Amino acid sequence: MRNPLARFLVRRIVTALLLAVGITLVTFVLTNLVPGDPVSANLGQRALGDPAIVAQWRADHGLDRPLPQQYLMHLEGLLHGDLGTSQQSHRPVLDDLADSVPATLELAGAAILVSLVLGVGFGVIAALRRDRLSDHVLRVLSLVGISVPTFWLALVAFYVFFFRLQITPGSGRIDPGMTPPPQVTGLYTVDALLSGRWDVFSSAVGHLAAPALVLALYTIGLLTRFTRSAVLEVLGQDYVRAARAKGLPGRVVLFRYVLRPALVPVITVAGLAFGSLLSGTVLVEAVFAWPGVGQYAYKSATTLDLPAVMGVGLVVGVVYLVINLVVDVLYGVIDPRVRVS
């Protein structure tokens, strides 16, 4: 292949596949190192007293075999699209994840969209108005957003806006008694639009607003600070001074000469933040009763549901691999120097 970008993508995809295998190994080993006995977590006290029942349960779930053999069985199942059966729901883990991943994806997607619009916008404003009142205010607000614990903010937001002011709806993804839209993507807002159910769309947006804003606050503060630093660094470059000296309008200088190079480090932070939002929504989902991956992972961990825990770990790892690949591609789209190299 003569195209350097195509060669780069092939290398990154091969590397991602190798890393995916490594993720399965790390997830399997760490899951089996967790203290506790899954037998005692899943069987009642009377069943634990019967050695025959315990032995049969271990044999049914493959826990009576050596760990290397268990890992090979796990890999074989993955190759056939089988993540195992949950010991709690008694359903395939893949089916459980198919129900919970879209909910978390919708929540994290809304949060990162709000974060990008507000965080990048605030960062640019702070950089252009350096050391002025608006710059100081935005820097203080970004510091507050980074410092406030997300779980505390979620509790305060739920209490104030739902319980006291009754501005936002309650927990869940839609109002009680309302039928979910026909599933196409699993995202209630998108599926409601596709099916033309505007009442469901309005309800889904209302339920999504509070948890998404709570999740976005930290990322907004982070992106504001990173964008401000990146824009200030680019504003001091010689080619920006030359563009201004030529008399180009400030809008042209900003969008053509400043934002594109400044967005490269911002994209890196945004990609990592999106992966963190997807994998770290446990507390927010618990407060707002959002049936996502965080809730599923918490319940699986507390009951030592090993197949479910390994399935969640694999999903989170794959999410980070995909996000890193997308970020690398965006580097080449934004910065021509990356395409040349």
Coordinates of C-alpha atoms in Angstrom, one line a residue:
M1 CA 0.0 0.0 0.0
R2 CA 1.4 3.4 -1.1
N3 CA -0.9 5.5 1.0
P4 CA 0.9 6.1 4.3
L5 CA -2.4 6.7 6.1
A6 CA -3.7 3.3 4.9
R7 CA -0.5 1.6 6.1
F8 CA -0.9 3.4 9.4
L9 CA -4.5 2.2 9.8
V10 CA -3.6 -1.4 9.0
R11 CA -0.8 -1.3 11.6
R12 CA -3.1 0.2 14.2
I13 CA -5.9 -2.4 13.5
V14 CA -3.4 -5.3 13.9
T15 CA -2.1 -3.8 17.1
A16 CA -5.6 -3.3 18.4
L17 CA -6.4 -7.0 17.7
L18 CA -3.3 -8.1 19.6
L19 CA -4.2 -5.8 22.5
A20 CA -7.7 -7.2 22.5
V21 CA -6.3 -10.7 23.1
G22 CA -4.1 -9.2 25.9
I23 CA -7.2 -7.6 27.4
T24 CA -9.0 -10.9 27.5
L25 CA -6.0 -12.5 29.4
V26 CA -5.7 -9.6 31.9
T27 CA -9.4 -9.5 32.5
F28 CA -9.5 -13.3 33.0
V29 CA -6.5 -13.3 35.4
L30 CA -7.7 -10.3 37.5
T31 CA -11.2 -11.6 37.7
N32 CA -10.0 -15.0 39.1
L33 CA -7.7 -13.2 41.6
V34 CA -10.6 -11.4 43.2
P35 CA -10.9 -12.7 46.8
G36 CA -14.1 -14.7 47.5
D37 CA -15.8 -17.8 46.3
P38 CA -18.4 -17.6 43.5
V39 CA -20.0 -20.8 44.8
S40 CA -20.8 -19.3 48.2
A41 CA -22.0 -16.0 46.5
N42 CA -24.4 -17.8 44.2
L43 CA -25.6 -20.8 46.2
G44 CA -27.7 -20.7 49.4
Q45 CA -26.5 -22.0 52.8
R46 CA -28.4 -25.2 52.4
A47 CA -26.9 -25.9 49.0
L48 CA -23.4 -25.2 50.3
G49 CA -23.7 -27.9 52.8
D50 CA -24.2 -30.5 50.1
P51 CA -20.9 -31.4 48.4
A52 CA -22.6 -33.0 45.5
I53 CA -24.5 -29.8 44.7
V54 CA -21.3 -27.7 45.0
A55 CA -19.4 -30.1 42.7
Q56 CA -22.2 -30.1 40.2
W57 CA -22.3 -26.2 40.2
R58 CA -18.5 -26.0 39.7
A59 CA -18.7 -28.5 36.8
D60 CA -21.6 -26.7 35.1
H61 CA -19.6 -23.4 35.1
G62 CA -16.2 -25.0 34.3
L63 CA -14.7 -24.0 37.6
D64 CA -13.5 -27.5 38.3
R65 CA -10.9 -27.3 35.5
P66 CA -7.4 -25.8 35.6
L67 CA -7.2 -22.0 35.0
P68 CA -5.3 -22.3 31.6
Q69 CA -8.0 -24.6 30.4
Q70 CA -10.7 -22.2 31.6
Y71 CA -9.0 -19.4 29.7
L72 CA -8.8 -21.4 26.5
M73 CA -12.5 -22.2 26.9
H74 CA -13.2 -18.5 27.4
L75 CA -11.2 -17.6 24.2
E76 CA -13.1 -20.3 22.2
G77 CA -16.4 -18.9 23.4
L78 CA -15.3 -15.3 22.4
L79 CA -14.4 -16.5 18.9
H80 CA -18.0 -17.8 18.5
G81 CA -19.5 -14.7 20.0
D82 CA -20.2 -16.4 23.3
L83 CA -19.3 -14.4 26.5
G84 CA -20.8 -17.1 28.7
T85 CA -23.9 -17.2 30.8
S86 CA -24.6 -14.9 33.7
Q87 CA -24.8 -16.7 37.0
Q88 CA -27.4 -14.2 38.3
S89 CA -29.7 -13.5 35.4
H90 CA -29.2 -17.0 33.8
R91 CA -29.1 -15.2 30.4
P92 CA -26.2 -15.0 27.9
V93 CA -23.9 -12.2 29.0
L94 CA -24.0 -10.9 25.4
D95 CA -27.7 -10.4 25.7
D96 CA -27.4 -8.6 29.1
L97 CA -24.7 -6.3 27.6
A98 CA -26.9 -5.6 24.5
D99 CA -29.5 -4.2 26.9
S100 CA -27.2 -2.2 29.1
V101 CA -24.5 -0.9 26.7
P102 CA -26.9 1.3 24.6
A103 CA -28.2 3.0 27.8
T104 CA -24.6 3.9 28.9
L105 CA -23.7 4.8 25.4
E106 CA -26.6 7.3 25.2
L107 CA -25.7 8.8 28.5
A108 CA -22.0 9.1 27.8
G109 CA -22.6 10.3 24.3
A110 CA -24.8 13.1 25.5
A111 CA -22.3 14.0 28.2
I112 CA -19.3 14.2 25.8
L113 CA -21.3 16.2 23.2
V114 CA -22.2 18.8 25.9
S115 CA -18.6 18.7 27.2
L116 CA -17.1 19.3 23.7
V117 CA -19.4 22.2 22.9
L118 CA -19.1 24.0 26.2
G119 CA -15.5 23.0 27.2
V120 CA -13.9 23.9 23.9
G121 CA -16.0 27.1 23.6
F122 CA -15.1 28.2 27.1
G123 CA -11.5 27.4 26.6
V124 CA -11.3 29.5 23.4
I125 CA -13.0 32.4 25.1
A126 CA -10.7 32.2 28.1
A127 CA -7.6 32.2 25.8
L128 CA -8.8 35.1 23.7
R129 CA -9.6 37.1 26.8
R130 CA -6.5 36.2 28.7
D131 CA -6.1 37.7 32.2
R132 CA -9.5 39.5 31.9
L133 CA -12.5 39.0 34.2
S134 CA -14.2 36.4 31.9
D135 CA -10.9 34.4 31.8
H136 CA -10.6 34.4 35.6
V137 CA -14.3 33.4 36.0
L138 CA -14.0 30.5 33.5
R139 CA -10.8 29.3 35.1
V140 CA -12.5 29.2 38.5
L141 CA -15.5 27.4 37.2
S142 CA -13.4 24.8 35.4
L143 CA -11.5 24.2 38.6
V144 CA -14.8 23.7 40.5
G145 CA -15.9 21.3 37.8
I146 CA -12.8 19.2 38.1
S147 CA -12.8 19.3 42.0
V148 CA -16.5 18.5 42.8
P149 CA -17.0 14.8 43.3
T150 CA -19.4 13.4 40.7
F151 CA -21.3 11.2 43.1
W152 CA -22.0 14.1 45.4
L153 CA -23.1 16.3 42.6
A154 CA -25.4 13.6 41.3
L155 CA -27.1 13.3 44.7
V156 CA -27.4 17.1 45.1
A157 CA -28.8 17.5 41.5
F158 CA -31.4 14.7 42.0
Y159 CA -32.5 16.1 45.4
V160 CA -32.7 19.8 44.3
F161 CA -34.0 19.5 40.7
F162 CA -36.3 16.5 41.1
F163 CA -37.4 16.3 44.8
R164 CA -37.5 20.0 45.7
L165 CA -38.0 22.0 42.5
Q166 CA -39.6 19.2 40.4
I167 CA -38.0 20.6 37.3
T168 CA -36.5 17.3 36.0
P169 CA -38.3 13.9 35.8
G170 CA -37.4 11.1 38.2
S171 CA -35.2 8.1 37.7
G172 CA -35.0 5.7 34.7
R173 CA -34.8 6.4 31.0
I174 CA -38.5 7.3 30.3
D175 CA -41.6 8.0 32.4
P176 CA -43.2 5.1 34.2
G177 CA -46.0 3.4 32.2
M178 CA -44.6 4.7 28.9
T179 CA -43.7 2.0 26.3
P180 CA -40.1 2.2 25.0
P181 CA -39.8 2.9 21.2
P182 CA -39.2 0.0 18.8
Q183 CA -35.5 -1.0 19.2
V184 CA -33.2 -0.1 16.3
T185 CA -30.1 1.3 18.0
G186 CA -31.1 0.9 21.7
L187 CA -30.8 4.6 22.2
Y188 CA -34.2 5.8 23.3
T189 CA -33.8 9.3 21.9
V190 CA -32.7 8.1 18.4
D191 CA -35.2 5.2 18.3
A192 CA -38.1 7.6 19.3
L193 CA -37.1 9.9 16.5
L194 CA -36.9 7.1 14.0
S195 CA -40.4 5.8 15.0
G196 CA -41.9 9.3 15.1
R197 CA -42.9 9.0 18.8
W198 CA -42.4 12.5 20.0
D199 CA -43.8 11.9 23.4
V200 CA -41.2 9.3 24.1
F201 CA -38.5 11.5 22.6
S202 CA -39.5 14.3 24.9
S203 CA -39.5 12.0 28.0
A204 CA -36.2 10.4 27.1
V205 CA -34.5 13.8 26.6
G206 CA -35.9 15.0 30.0
H207 CA -34.6 11.9 31.8
L208 CA -31.3 12.2 30.0
A209 CA -30.6 15.8 30.8
A210 CA -29.8 15.7 34.5
P211 CA -27.4 12.7 34.6
A212 CA -25.7 13.8 31.4
L213 CA -25.0 17.3 32.7
V214 CA -23.7 15.8 36.0
L215 CA -21.3 13.6 34.1
A216 CA -20.3 16.4 31.8
L217 CA -19.3 18.9 34.5
Y218 CA -15.9 17.3 35.2
T219 CA -15.1 16.9 31.5
I220 CA -16.2 20.5 30.7
G221 CA -13.7 21.7 33.3
L222 CA -11.0 19.5 32.0
L223 CA -11.5 20.5 28.3
T224 CA -11.8 24.2 29.2
R225 CA -8.3 24.1 30.8
F226 CA -6.7 22.1 28.1
T227 CA -8.3 24.1 25.3
R228 CA -7.2 27.4 26.9
S229 CA -3.6 26.2 27.2
A230 CA -3.5 24.8 23.6
V231 CA -5.0 28.0 22.1
L232 CA -2.6 30.2 24.0
E233 CA 0.4 28.2 22.8
V234 CA -0.8 28.4 19.2
L235 CA -1.5 32.2 19.4
G236 CA 2.1 32.8 20.2
Q237 CA 3.4 31.1 16.9
D238 CA 4.9 33.2 14.2
Y239 CA 2.5 32.1 11.5
V240 CA -0.4 33.4 13.6
R241 CA 1.3 36.8 14.0
A242 CA 2.0 36.9 10.2
A243 CA -1.7 36.2 9.5
R244 CA -2.7 39.0 11.8
A245 CA -0.1 41.3 10.2
K246 CA -1.6 40.6 6.8
G247 CA -4.9 42.1 8.1
L248 CA -6.9 38.9 8.0
P249 CA -10.2 39.0 10.0
G250 CA -10.0 37.7 13.5
R251 CA -12.6 35.0 12.7
V252 CA -10.5 33.7 9.8
V253 CA -7.3 33.6 11.9
L254 CA -9.1 31.8 14.7
F255 CA -10.7 29.0 12.7
R256 CA -8.1 28.6 9.9
Y257 CA -4.8 29.2 11.8
V258 CA -5.5 28.6 15.5
L259 CA -8.1 26.0 16.1
R260 CA -6.9 23.2 13.9
P261 CA -3.4 22.8 15.5
A262 CA -4.9 23.6 18.9
L263 CA -7.4 20.8 18.7
V264 CA -4.8 18.0 18.5
P265 CA -4.2 17.7 22.2
V266 CA -7.8 18.5 22.9
I267 CA -8.9 15.5 20.9
T268 CA -6.6 13.2 22.9
V269 CA -8.2 14.5 26.2
A270 CA -11.7 14.2 24.8
G271 CA -11.1 10.6 23.6
L272 CA -9.8 9.5 27.0
A273 CA -12.7 11.4 28.7
F274 CA -15.3 9.6 26.5
G275 CA -13.8 6.2 27.4
S276 CA -13.8 7.2 31.1
L277 CA -17.5 8.3 30.8
L278 CA -18.5 5.0 29.2
S279 CA -16.7 2.9 31.9
G280 CA -17.1 5.1 35.0
T281 CA -20.8 5.9 35.2
V282 CA -21.5 3.5 38.1
L283 CA -22.4 6.1 40.8
V284 CA -24.4 8.4 38.5
E285 CA -26.3 5.4 37.1
A286 CA -27.0 4.3 40.7
V287 CA -28.3 7.7 41.8
F288 CA -30.6 8.1 38.7
A289 CA -31.5 4.4 38.4
W290 CA -30.0 4.3 34.9
P291 CA -29.9 0.7 33.6
G292 CA -26.5 0.9 32.1
V293 CA -23.2 -1.0 32.1
G294 CA -22.2 0.6 35.4
Q295 CA -25.2 -0.9 37.2
Y296 CA -24.7 -4.2 35.6
A297 CA -20.9 -4.2 36.5
Y298 CA -21.7 -3.3 40.1
K299 CA -24.3 -6.1 40.5
S300 CA -22.0 -8.6 38.8
A301 CA -19.0 -7.7 41.0
T302 CA -21.0 -7.9 44.3
T303 CA -22.3 -11.4 43.4
L304 CA -19.0 -12.6 41.9
D305 CA -20.7 -13.3 38.6
L306 CA -17.4 -14.1 36.8
P307 CA -18.7 -14.4 33.2
A308 CA -20.5 -11.0 33.5
V309 CA -17.4 -9.3 35.1
M310 CA -15.2 -10.6 32.3
G311 CA -17.7 -9.5 29.7
V312 CA -17.9 -6.0 31.1
G313 CA -14.1 -5.8 31.3
L314 CA -13.8 -6.9 27.6
V315 CA -16.4 -4.3 26.5
V316 CA -14.6 -1.5 28.4
G317 CA -11.2 -2.6 26.9
V318 CA -12.6 -2.7 23.4
V319 CA -14.2 0.7 23.8
Y320 CA -10.8 2.2 24.7
L321 CA -9.2 0.5 21.7
V322 CA -11.8 1.9 19.3
I323 CA -11.6 5.4 20.8
N324 CA -7.8 5.4 20.5
L325 CA -8.1 4.3 16.9
V326 CA -10.6 7.0 16.1
V327 CA -8.4 9.6 17.8
D328 CA -5.4 8.6 15.7
V329 CA -7.5 8.9 12.5
L330 CA -8.7 12.3 13.6
Y331 CA -5.1 13.4 14.0
G332 CA -4.5 12.8 10.3
V333 CA -7.7 14.6 9.4
I334 CA -6.9 17.7 11.4
D335 CA -3.1 17.9 11.1
P336 CA -1.6 17.4 7.6
R337 CA 1.8 16.8 9.2
V338 CA 0.5 13.5 10.7
R339 CA -0.7 12.4 7.2
V340 CA 2.7 13.1 5.7
S341 CA 4.6 11.2 8.4

